XYZ file of C-alpha atoms in Angstrom:
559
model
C 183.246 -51.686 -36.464
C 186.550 -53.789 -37.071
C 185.554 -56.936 -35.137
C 188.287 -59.548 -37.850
C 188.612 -63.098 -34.786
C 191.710 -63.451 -36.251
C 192.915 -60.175 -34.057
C 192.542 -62.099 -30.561
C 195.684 -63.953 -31.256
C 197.136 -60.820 -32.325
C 196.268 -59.196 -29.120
C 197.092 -62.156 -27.091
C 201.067 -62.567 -28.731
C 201.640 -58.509 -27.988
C 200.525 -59.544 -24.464
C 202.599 -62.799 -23.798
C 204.771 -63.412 -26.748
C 206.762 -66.360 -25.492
C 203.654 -67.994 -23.696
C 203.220 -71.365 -25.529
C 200.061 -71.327 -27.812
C 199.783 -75.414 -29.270
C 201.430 -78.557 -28.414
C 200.972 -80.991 -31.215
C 201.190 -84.736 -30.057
C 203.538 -86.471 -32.776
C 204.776 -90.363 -32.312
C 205.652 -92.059 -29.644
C 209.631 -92.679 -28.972
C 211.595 -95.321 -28.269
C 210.588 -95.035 -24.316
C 206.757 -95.828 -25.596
C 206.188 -91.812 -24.421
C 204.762 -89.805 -26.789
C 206.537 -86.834 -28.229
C 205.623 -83.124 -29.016
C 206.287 -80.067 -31.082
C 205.224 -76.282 -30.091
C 204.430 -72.712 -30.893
C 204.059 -69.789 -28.910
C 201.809 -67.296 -29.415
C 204.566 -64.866 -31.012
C 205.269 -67.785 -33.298
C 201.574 -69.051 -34.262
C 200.928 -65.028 -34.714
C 203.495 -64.724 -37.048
C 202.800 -67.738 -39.053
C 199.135 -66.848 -39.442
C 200.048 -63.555 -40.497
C 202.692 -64.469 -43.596
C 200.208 -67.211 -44.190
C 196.980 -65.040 -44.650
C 199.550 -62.402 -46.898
C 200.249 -65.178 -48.846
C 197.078 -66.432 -49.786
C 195.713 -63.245 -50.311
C 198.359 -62.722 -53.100
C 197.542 -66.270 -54.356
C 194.187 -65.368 -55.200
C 191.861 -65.569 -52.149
C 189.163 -62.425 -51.455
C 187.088 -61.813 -48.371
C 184.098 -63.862 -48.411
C 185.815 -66.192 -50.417
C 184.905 -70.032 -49.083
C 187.646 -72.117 -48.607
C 187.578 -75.749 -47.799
C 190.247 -76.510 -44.852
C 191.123 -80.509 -44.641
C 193.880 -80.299 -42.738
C 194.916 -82.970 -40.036
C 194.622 -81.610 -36.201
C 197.658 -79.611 -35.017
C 199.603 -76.505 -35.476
C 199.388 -75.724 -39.205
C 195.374 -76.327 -38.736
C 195.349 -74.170 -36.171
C 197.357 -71.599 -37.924
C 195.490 -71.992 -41.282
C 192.040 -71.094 -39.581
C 193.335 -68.069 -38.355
C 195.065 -67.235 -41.593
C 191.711 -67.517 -43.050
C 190.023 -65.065 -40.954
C 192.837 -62.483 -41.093
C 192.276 -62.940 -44.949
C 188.602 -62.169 -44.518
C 187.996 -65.352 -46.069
C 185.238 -68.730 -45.302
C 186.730 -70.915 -43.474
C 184.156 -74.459 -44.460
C 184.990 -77.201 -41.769
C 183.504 -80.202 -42.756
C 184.036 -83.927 -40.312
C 185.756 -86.442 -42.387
C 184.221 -89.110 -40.384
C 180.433 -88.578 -41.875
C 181.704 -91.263 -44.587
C 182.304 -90.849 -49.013
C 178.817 -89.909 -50.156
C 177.581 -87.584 -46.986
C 181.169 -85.453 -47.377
C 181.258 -84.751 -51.503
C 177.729 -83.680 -50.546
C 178.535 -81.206 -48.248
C 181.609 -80.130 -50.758
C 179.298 -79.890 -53.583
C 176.747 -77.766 -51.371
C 178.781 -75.361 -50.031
C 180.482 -74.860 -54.214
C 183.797 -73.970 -52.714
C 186.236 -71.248 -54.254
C 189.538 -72.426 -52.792
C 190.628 -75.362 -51.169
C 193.569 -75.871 -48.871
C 194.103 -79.539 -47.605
C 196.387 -82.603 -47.278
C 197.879 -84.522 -50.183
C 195.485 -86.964 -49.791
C 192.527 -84.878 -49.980
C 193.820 -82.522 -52.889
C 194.274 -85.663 -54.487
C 190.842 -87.377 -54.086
C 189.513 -83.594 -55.036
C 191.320 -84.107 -58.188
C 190.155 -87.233 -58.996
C 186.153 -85.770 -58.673
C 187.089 -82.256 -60.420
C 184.007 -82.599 -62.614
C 181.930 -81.737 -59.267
C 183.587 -78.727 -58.167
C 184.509 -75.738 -60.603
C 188.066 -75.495 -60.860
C 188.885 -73.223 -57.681
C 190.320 -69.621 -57.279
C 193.391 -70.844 -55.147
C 194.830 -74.525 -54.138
C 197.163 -74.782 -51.224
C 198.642 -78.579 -50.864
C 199.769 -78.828 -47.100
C 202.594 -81.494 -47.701
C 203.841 -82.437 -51.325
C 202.074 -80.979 -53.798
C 201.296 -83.749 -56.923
C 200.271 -83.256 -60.517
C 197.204 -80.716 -59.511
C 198.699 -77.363 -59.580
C 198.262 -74.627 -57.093
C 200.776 -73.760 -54.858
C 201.641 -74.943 -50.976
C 201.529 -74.410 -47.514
C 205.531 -74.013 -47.211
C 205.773 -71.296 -49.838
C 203.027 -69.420 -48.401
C 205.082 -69.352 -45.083
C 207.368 -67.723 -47.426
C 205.742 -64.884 -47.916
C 208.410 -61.655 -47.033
C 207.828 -58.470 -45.386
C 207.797 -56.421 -48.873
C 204.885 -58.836 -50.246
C 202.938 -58.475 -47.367
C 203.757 -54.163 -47.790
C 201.804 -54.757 -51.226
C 199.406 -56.685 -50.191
C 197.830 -53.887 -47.578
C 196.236 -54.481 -43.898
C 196.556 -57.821 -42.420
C 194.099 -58.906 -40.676
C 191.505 -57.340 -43.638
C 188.902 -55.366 -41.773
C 185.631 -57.410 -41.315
C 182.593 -56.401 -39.229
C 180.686 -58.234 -36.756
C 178.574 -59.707 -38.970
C 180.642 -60.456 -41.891
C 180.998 -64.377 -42.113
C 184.121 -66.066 -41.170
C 183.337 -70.165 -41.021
C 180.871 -72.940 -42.609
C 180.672 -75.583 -39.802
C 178.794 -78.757 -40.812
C 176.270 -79.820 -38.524
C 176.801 -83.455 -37.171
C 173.548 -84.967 -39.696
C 172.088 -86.782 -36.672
C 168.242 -85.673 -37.513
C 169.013 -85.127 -41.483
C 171.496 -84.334 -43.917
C 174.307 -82.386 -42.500
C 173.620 -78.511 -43.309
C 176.363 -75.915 -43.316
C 175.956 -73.404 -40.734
C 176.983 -69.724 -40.888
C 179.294 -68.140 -38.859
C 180.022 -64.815 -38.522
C 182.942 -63.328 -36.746
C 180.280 -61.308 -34.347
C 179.460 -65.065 -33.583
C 183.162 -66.539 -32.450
C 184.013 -63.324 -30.769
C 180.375 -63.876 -28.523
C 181.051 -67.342 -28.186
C 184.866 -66.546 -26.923
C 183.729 -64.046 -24.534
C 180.533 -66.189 -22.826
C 183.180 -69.605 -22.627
C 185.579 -67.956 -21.076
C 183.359 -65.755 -18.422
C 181.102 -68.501 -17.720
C 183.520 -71.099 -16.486
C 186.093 -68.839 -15.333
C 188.899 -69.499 -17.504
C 192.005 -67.711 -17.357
C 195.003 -66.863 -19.701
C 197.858 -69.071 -18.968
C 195.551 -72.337 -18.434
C 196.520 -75.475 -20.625
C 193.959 -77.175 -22.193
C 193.485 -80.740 -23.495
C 190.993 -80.287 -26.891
C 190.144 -83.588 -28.151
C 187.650 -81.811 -30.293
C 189.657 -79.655 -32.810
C 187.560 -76.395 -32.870
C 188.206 -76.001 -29.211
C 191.732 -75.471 -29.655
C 190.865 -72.323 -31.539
C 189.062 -70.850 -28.508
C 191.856 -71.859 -26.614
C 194.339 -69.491 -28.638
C 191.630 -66.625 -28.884
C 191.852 -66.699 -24.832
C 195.167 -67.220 -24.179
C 195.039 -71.070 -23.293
C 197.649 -73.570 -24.096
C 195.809 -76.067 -26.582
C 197.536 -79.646 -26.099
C 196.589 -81.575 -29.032
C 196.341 -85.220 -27.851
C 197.384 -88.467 -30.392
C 193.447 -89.080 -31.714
C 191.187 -89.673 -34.605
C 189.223 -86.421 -34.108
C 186.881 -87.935 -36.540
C 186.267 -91.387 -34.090
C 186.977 -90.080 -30.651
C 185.105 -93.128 -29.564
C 188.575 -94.999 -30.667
C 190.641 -92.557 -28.573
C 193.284 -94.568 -26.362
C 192.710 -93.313 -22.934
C 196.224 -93.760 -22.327
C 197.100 -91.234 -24.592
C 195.012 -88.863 -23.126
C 196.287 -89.351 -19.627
C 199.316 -88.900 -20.937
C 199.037 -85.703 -22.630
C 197.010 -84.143 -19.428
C 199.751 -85.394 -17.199
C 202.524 -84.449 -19.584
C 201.504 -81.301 -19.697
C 199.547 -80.635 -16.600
C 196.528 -79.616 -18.178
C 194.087 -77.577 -15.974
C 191.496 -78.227 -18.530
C 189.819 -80.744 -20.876
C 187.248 -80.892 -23.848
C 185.680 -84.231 -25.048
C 182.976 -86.160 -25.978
C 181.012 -88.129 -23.670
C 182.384 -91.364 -25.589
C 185.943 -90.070 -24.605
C 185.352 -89.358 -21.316
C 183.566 -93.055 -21.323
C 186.600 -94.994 -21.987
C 189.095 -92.397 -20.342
C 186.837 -92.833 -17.299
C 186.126 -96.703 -17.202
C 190.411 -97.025 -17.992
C 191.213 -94.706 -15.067
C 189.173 -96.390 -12.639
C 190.525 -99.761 -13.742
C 194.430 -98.730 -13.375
C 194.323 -96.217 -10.668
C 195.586 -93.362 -12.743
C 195.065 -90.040 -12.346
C 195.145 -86.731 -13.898
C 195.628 -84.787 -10.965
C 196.502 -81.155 -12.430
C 192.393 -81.109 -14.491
C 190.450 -78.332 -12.585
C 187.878 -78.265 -15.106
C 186.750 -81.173 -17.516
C 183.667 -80.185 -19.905
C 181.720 -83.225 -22.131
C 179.355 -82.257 -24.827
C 177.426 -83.497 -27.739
C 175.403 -86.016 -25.615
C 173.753 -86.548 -22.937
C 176.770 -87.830 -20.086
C 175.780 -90.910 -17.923
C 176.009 -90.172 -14.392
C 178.404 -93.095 -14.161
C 180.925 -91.242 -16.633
C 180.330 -88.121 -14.405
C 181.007 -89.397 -11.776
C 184.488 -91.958 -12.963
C 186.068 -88.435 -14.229
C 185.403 -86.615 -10.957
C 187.118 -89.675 -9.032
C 190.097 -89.265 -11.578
C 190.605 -85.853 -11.434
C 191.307 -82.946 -8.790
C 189.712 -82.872 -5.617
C 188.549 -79.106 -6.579
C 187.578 -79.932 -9.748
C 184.329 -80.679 -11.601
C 182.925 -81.935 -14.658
C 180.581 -79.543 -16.682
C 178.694 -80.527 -19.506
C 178.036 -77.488 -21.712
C 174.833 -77.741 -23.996
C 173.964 -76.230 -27.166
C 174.263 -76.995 -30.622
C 176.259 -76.040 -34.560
C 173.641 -73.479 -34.709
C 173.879 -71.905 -31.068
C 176.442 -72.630 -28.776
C 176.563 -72.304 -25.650
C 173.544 -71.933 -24.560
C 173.459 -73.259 -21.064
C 175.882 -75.471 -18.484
C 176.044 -78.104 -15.723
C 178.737 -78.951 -13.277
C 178.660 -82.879 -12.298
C 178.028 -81.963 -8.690
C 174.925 -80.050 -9.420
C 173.637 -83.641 -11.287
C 175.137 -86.033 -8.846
C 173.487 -84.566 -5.536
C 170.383 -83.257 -7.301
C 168.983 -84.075 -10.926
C 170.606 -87.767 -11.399
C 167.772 -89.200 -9.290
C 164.595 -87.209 -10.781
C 166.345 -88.580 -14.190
C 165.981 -91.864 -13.481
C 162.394 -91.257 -12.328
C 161.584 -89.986 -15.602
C 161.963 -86.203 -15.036
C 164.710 -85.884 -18.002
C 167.689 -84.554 -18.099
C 168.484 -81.457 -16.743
C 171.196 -79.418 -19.220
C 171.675 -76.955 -16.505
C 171.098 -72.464 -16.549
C 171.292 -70.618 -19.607
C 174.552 -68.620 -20.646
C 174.860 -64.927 -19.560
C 173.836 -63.502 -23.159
C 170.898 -66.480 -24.132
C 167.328 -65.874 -23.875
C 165.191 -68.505 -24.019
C 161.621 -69.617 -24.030
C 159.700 -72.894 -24.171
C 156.960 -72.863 -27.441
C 154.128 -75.250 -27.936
C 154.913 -77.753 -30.583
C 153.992 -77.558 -34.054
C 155.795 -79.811 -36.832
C 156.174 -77.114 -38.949
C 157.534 -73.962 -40.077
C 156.629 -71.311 -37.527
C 156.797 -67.698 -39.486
C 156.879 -65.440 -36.669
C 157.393 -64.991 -33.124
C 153.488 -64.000 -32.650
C 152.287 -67.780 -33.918
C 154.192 -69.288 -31.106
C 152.478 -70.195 -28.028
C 154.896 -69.305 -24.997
C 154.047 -72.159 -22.470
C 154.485 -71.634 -18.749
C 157.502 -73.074 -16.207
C 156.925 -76.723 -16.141
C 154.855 -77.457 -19.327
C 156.951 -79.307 -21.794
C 157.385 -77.671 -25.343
C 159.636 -76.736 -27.699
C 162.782 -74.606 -26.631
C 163.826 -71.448 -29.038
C 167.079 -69.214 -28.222
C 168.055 -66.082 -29.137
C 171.840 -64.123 -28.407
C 174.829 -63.212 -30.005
C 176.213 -66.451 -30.247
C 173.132 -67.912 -32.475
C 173.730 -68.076 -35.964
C 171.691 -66.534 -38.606
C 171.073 -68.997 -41.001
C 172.191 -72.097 -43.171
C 173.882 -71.971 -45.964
C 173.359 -75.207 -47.395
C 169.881 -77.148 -47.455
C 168.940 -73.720 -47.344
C 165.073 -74.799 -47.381
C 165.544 -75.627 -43.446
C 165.682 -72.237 -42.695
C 162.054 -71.600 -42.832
C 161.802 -74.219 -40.094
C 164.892 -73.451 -37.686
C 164.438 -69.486 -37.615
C 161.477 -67.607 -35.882
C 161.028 -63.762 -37.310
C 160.891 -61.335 -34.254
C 161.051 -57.697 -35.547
C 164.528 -57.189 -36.735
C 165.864 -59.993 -35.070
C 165.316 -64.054 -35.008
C 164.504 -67.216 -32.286
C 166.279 -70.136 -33.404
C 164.115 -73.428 -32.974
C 166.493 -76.075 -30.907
C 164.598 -78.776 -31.940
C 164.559 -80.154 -28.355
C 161.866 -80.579 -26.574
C 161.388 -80.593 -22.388
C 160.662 -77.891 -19.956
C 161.946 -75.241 -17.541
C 161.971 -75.448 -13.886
C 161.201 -73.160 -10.799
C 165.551 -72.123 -11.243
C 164.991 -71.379 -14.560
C 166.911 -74.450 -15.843
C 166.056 -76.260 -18.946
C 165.110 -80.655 -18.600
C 165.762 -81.895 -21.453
C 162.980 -85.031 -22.890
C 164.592 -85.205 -26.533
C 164.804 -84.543 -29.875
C 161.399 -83.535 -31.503
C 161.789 -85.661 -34.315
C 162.198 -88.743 -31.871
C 158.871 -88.255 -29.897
C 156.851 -90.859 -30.609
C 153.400 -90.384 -30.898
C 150.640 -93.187 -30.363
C 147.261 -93.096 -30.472
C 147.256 -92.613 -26.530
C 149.586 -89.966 -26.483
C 152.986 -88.690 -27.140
C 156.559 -90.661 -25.170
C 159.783 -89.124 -25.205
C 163.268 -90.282 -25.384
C 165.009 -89.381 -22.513
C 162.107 -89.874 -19.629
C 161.597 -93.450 -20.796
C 165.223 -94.496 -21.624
C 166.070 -93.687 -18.389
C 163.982 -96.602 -16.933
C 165.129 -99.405 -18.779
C 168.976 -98.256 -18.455
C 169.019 -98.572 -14.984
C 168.690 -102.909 -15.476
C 172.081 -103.745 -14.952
C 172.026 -105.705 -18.534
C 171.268 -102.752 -20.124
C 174.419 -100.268 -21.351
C 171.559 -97.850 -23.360
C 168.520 -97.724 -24.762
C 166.657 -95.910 -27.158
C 163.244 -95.529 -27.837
C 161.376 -95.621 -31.282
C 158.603 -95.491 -33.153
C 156.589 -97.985 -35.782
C 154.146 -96.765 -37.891
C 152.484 -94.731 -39.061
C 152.713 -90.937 -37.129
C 150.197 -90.307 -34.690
C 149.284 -94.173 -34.513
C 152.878 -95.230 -33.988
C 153.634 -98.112 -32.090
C 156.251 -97.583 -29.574
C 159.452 -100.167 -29.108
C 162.543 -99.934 -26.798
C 165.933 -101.045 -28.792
C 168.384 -102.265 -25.971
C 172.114 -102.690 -26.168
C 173.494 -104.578 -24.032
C 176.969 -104.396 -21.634
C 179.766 -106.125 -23.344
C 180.173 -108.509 -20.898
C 176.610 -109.454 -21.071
C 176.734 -109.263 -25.204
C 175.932 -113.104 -25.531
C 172.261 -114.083 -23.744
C 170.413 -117.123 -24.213
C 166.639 -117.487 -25.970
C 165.849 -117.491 -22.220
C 167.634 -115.514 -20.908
C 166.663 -112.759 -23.661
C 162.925 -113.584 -22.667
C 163.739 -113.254 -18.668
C 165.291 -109.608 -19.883
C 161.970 -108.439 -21.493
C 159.902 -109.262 -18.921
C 162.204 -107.786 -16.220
C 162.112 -104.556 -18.911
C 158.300 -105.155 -19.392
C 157.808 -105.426 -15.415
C 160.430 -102.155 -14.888
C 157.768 -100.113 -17.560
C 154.907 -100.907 -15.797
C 155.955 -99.092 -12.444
C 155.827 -95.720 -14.495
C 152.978 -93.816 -15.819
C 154.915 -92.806 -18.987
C 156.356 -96.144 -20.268
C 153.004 -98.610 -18.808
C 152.339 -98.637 -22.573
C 155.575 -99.851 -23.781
C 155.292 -103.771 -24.358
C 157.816 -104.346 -27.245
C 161.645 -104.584 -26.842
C 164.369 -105.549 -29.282
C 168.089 -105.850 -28.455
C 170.661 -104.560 -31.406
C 174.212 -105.754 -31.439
C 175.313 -102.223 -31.784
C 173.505 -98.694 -31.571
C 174.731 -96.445 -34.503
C 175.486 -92.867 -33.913
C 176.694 -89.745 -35.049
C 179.976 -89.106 -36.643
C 181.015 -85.902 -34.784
C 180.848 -87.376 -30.968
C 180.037 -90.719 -31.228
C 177.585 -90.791 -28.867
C 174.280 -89.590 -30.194
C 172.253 -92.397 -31.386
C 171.355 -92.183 -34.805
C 167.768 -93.780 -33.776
C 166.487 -92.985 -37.342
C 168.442 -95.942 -38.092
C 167.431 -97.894 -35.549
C 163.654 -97.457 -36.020
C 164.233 -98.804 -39.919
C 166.110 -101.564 -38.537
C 163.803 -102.328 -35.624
C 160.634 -102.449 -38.143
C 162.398 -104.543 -40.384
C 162.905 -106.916 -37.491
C 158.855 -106.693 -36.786
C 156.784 -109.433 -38.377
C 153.358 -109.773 -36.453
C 154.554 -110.114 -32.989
C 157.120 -108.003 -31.840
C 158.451 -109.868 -29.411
């Protein structure tokens, strides 16, 4: 079965050649407006085509893994799909994660060609005794003292090479693998996740029946990958002036801009972009009137953020916050309406949060938990509606397996017969409608000698105090004895509190616990000037870190 991704854009240019495909966001002229560049479909086709010729006859072979660092735009865009027509491993790796995490990941994943930036060909250069010398270099801008060849002269390639080159796109099946995406490292070393091209083509297909989404939409990614969905469906991608790596830096401006430039009927961020678009919007009166559909993912989404981008949007539209994760995505969806007028208040009574119904093609079930490998589907416990547990998936959009830290395997994938369950690693339940509530990670559970807390039912009491911007809960100790402690960060404006006024706080926070039955025990509280957090969305706290920090901070008395 000839299932190559790279064929949707194919199929999309023979059906509207002239439709534009990306608008790159370039600098902003002397009006202070930003300015763009484009491709249409016909045009990103072509160039994805002559590209994936010309690396072919420069050395790259299906399977082959090939590290892309290229900056967000059109040539990234076109280079991915290049790399699937080629048959080849496309390994997408944040540059955000920081030095040492990244040449990990790069050393991991042992690379056989590497197409990037000046910049990063140099730095590659610089650590060549880490990597074997690879099969093919591609320098995307000038091209230094490291050899290889570039992006320009692979746009080169003519008609007659491509003739001796044979079929373009190379015939893959469906479970031939086309990408390496990097999990975010929140809850451990980032591992590199295995995608097959059976995988995108699922994933394109669920996306785009789920919410609805039609060819000829525009769409504002502010998360790179998206914009290759967006081509695969026949969406516009607009991509805005960011930092994909810190999207918690974004200037909201710029993203008004861009949806209003373009009248964007849809839009892709973090929750930590829709924060500060959100919080700017409401402050200025702007709008973005043309957004139908805005989705948030990668965190759990405030109801306050919810509810700014609904007031800041169209009338008709609605804010949906897919979840999932590298390894399965997506597996189930909320709109903003659904949480505002039903699940926002049994949140804040400790209920957790509710992530919505499962995708058309997801199974799911909710397992007791072990800490531990779990071999086969047979040593799981199934629990019941309502009993909190583990939740596994299964579908054609879950991944196989890693590829990297290869040893987590044995603990993320459950045996069943000739397929697999993949272990989310989030705990919670399902209700009477079949929608999964969400308590938290596993691995942030804290368990005390009187019985197990969870993130999201407690946090959800102590961010309601109006000092409070989050919290997080964590544990000291040692497991199954561990001593639990909520780390507070407070609003900006409220940044600067008094010895007194930090003690009038706890007890507030201590008086706000003892009204529920699952945070009565909590007596400790610690405020942190900043909550770290993952380098993919900022917006997952890294509470790993903040459980080191908080027991450093413990001498006797916690308080």
């Amino acid at each position: 079965m000839f299932v190559n991704v790279g064929r949707r854009l194919s199929d999309q240019a023979a059906r509207t050649p002239e439709a534009i495909a990306v608008v790159e966001t370039l600098g902003r002229g002397s009006d202070g407006r930003y300015r763009y560049r484009q491709a249409t479909f016909r045009q990103l086709d072509d160039d994805s085509t002559r590209i994936a010729a010309g690396l072919i006859a420069a050395g790259i072979i299906p399977g082959a893994r090939t590290v892309l660092m290229v900056h967000p735009g059109i040539d990234f865009i076109s280079l991915v799909f290049a790399l699937f027509k080629a048959g080849a491993v496309a390994v997408l790796i944040d540059p955000g994660m920081g030095r040492g995490p990244l040449i990990r990941c790069l050393r991991d994943v042992q690379p056989q060609a590497w197409i990037g930036v000046s910049k990063a060909q140099a730095i590659r250069a610089l650590l060549r005794w880490l990597f074997p010398r690879p099969r093919c270099l591609v320098t995307v801008g000038p091209r230094l003292f490291w050899g290889g060849t570039t992006l320009d002269r692979l746009r080169r390639t003519t008609a007659g090479d491509r003739a001796s080159i044979g079929e373009v796109p190379v015939r893959v099946g469906p479970n031939d693998p086309a990408a390496i995406i990097f999990t975010s490292g929140g809850t451990g070393p980032p591992k590199g996740v295995l995608y097959t091209h059976g995988n995108f083509d699922a994933q394109v297909d669920q996306i785009q029946k789920h919410y609805g989404i039609e060819p000829g939409e525009i769409d504002l990614p502010c998360f790179p990958l998206f914009g290759l969905f967006n081509c695969a469906m026949g969406v516009t991608a607009v991509i805005p002036a960011m930092d994909a790596s810190r999207p918690a830096k974004a200037d909201p401006r710029a993203i008004i801009q861009a949806a209003n430039d373009w009248q964007t009927t849809q839009a892709f961020a973090s929750p930590a972009v829709w924060k500060n678009v959100g919080t700017y919007a409401a402050a200025h009166g702007e709008k973005m009137p043309s957004l139908r559909r805005v989705m948030s993912a990668g965190a759990s989404v405030p109801t306050e953020v919810l509810q700014r981008m609904l007031d800041c949007i169209s009338p008709e539209g609605d804010v949906f916050t897919p979840y999932g994760a590298t390894e399965a995505l997506p597996v189930a969806s909320i709109s903003a309406r659904e949480v505002l007028s039903e699940t926002a208040a049994a949140t804040r009574d400790g209920s957790g949060v509710c992530v919505g119904r499962r995708f058309e093609g997801i199974r799911w079930k909710i397992i007791r938990i072990v800490d531990g490998p779990i071999a086969t589907l047979d040593q799981a416990e199934e629990l019941p509606q309502g009993e909190i547990g583990e939740l596994i998936v299964s579908g054609p959009v879950v991944t196989t397996r890693y590829v990297t830290r290869v040893e987590a395997n044995a603990w993320a994938k459950i045996a069943d017969g000739d397929g697999f369950w993949h272990r989310m690693g989030d705990v919670g339940y399902l209700d009477q409608h079949d929608r999964f509530w969400i308590f938290g990670r596993l691995v942030h559970r804290v368990v005390t000698a009187n019985g197990t807390l969870y993130p999201e039912p407690c946090e959800a009491v102590f961010n309601a105090h109006p000092l409070v911007a989050r919290s997080a809960l964590v544990g000291i100790g040692p497991r199954m004895n561990q001593t639990p402690v909520i780390v507070i960060e407070l609003h900006p404006k409220h940044s600067s509190l008094s010895r007194d006024e930090r003690r009038r706080l706890f007890d507030e926070l201590a008086a706000a616990a003892g009204k529920y039955p699952h945070t009565a025990v909590i007596r400790h509280f610690l405020i942190h000037p900043g909550f770290p957090v993952d380098v993919r969305h900022n917006a997952k706290i890294a509470r790993e870190k903040l459980a080191r920090w908080a027991a450093g901070k413990i001498a006797g008395n916690l308080r």
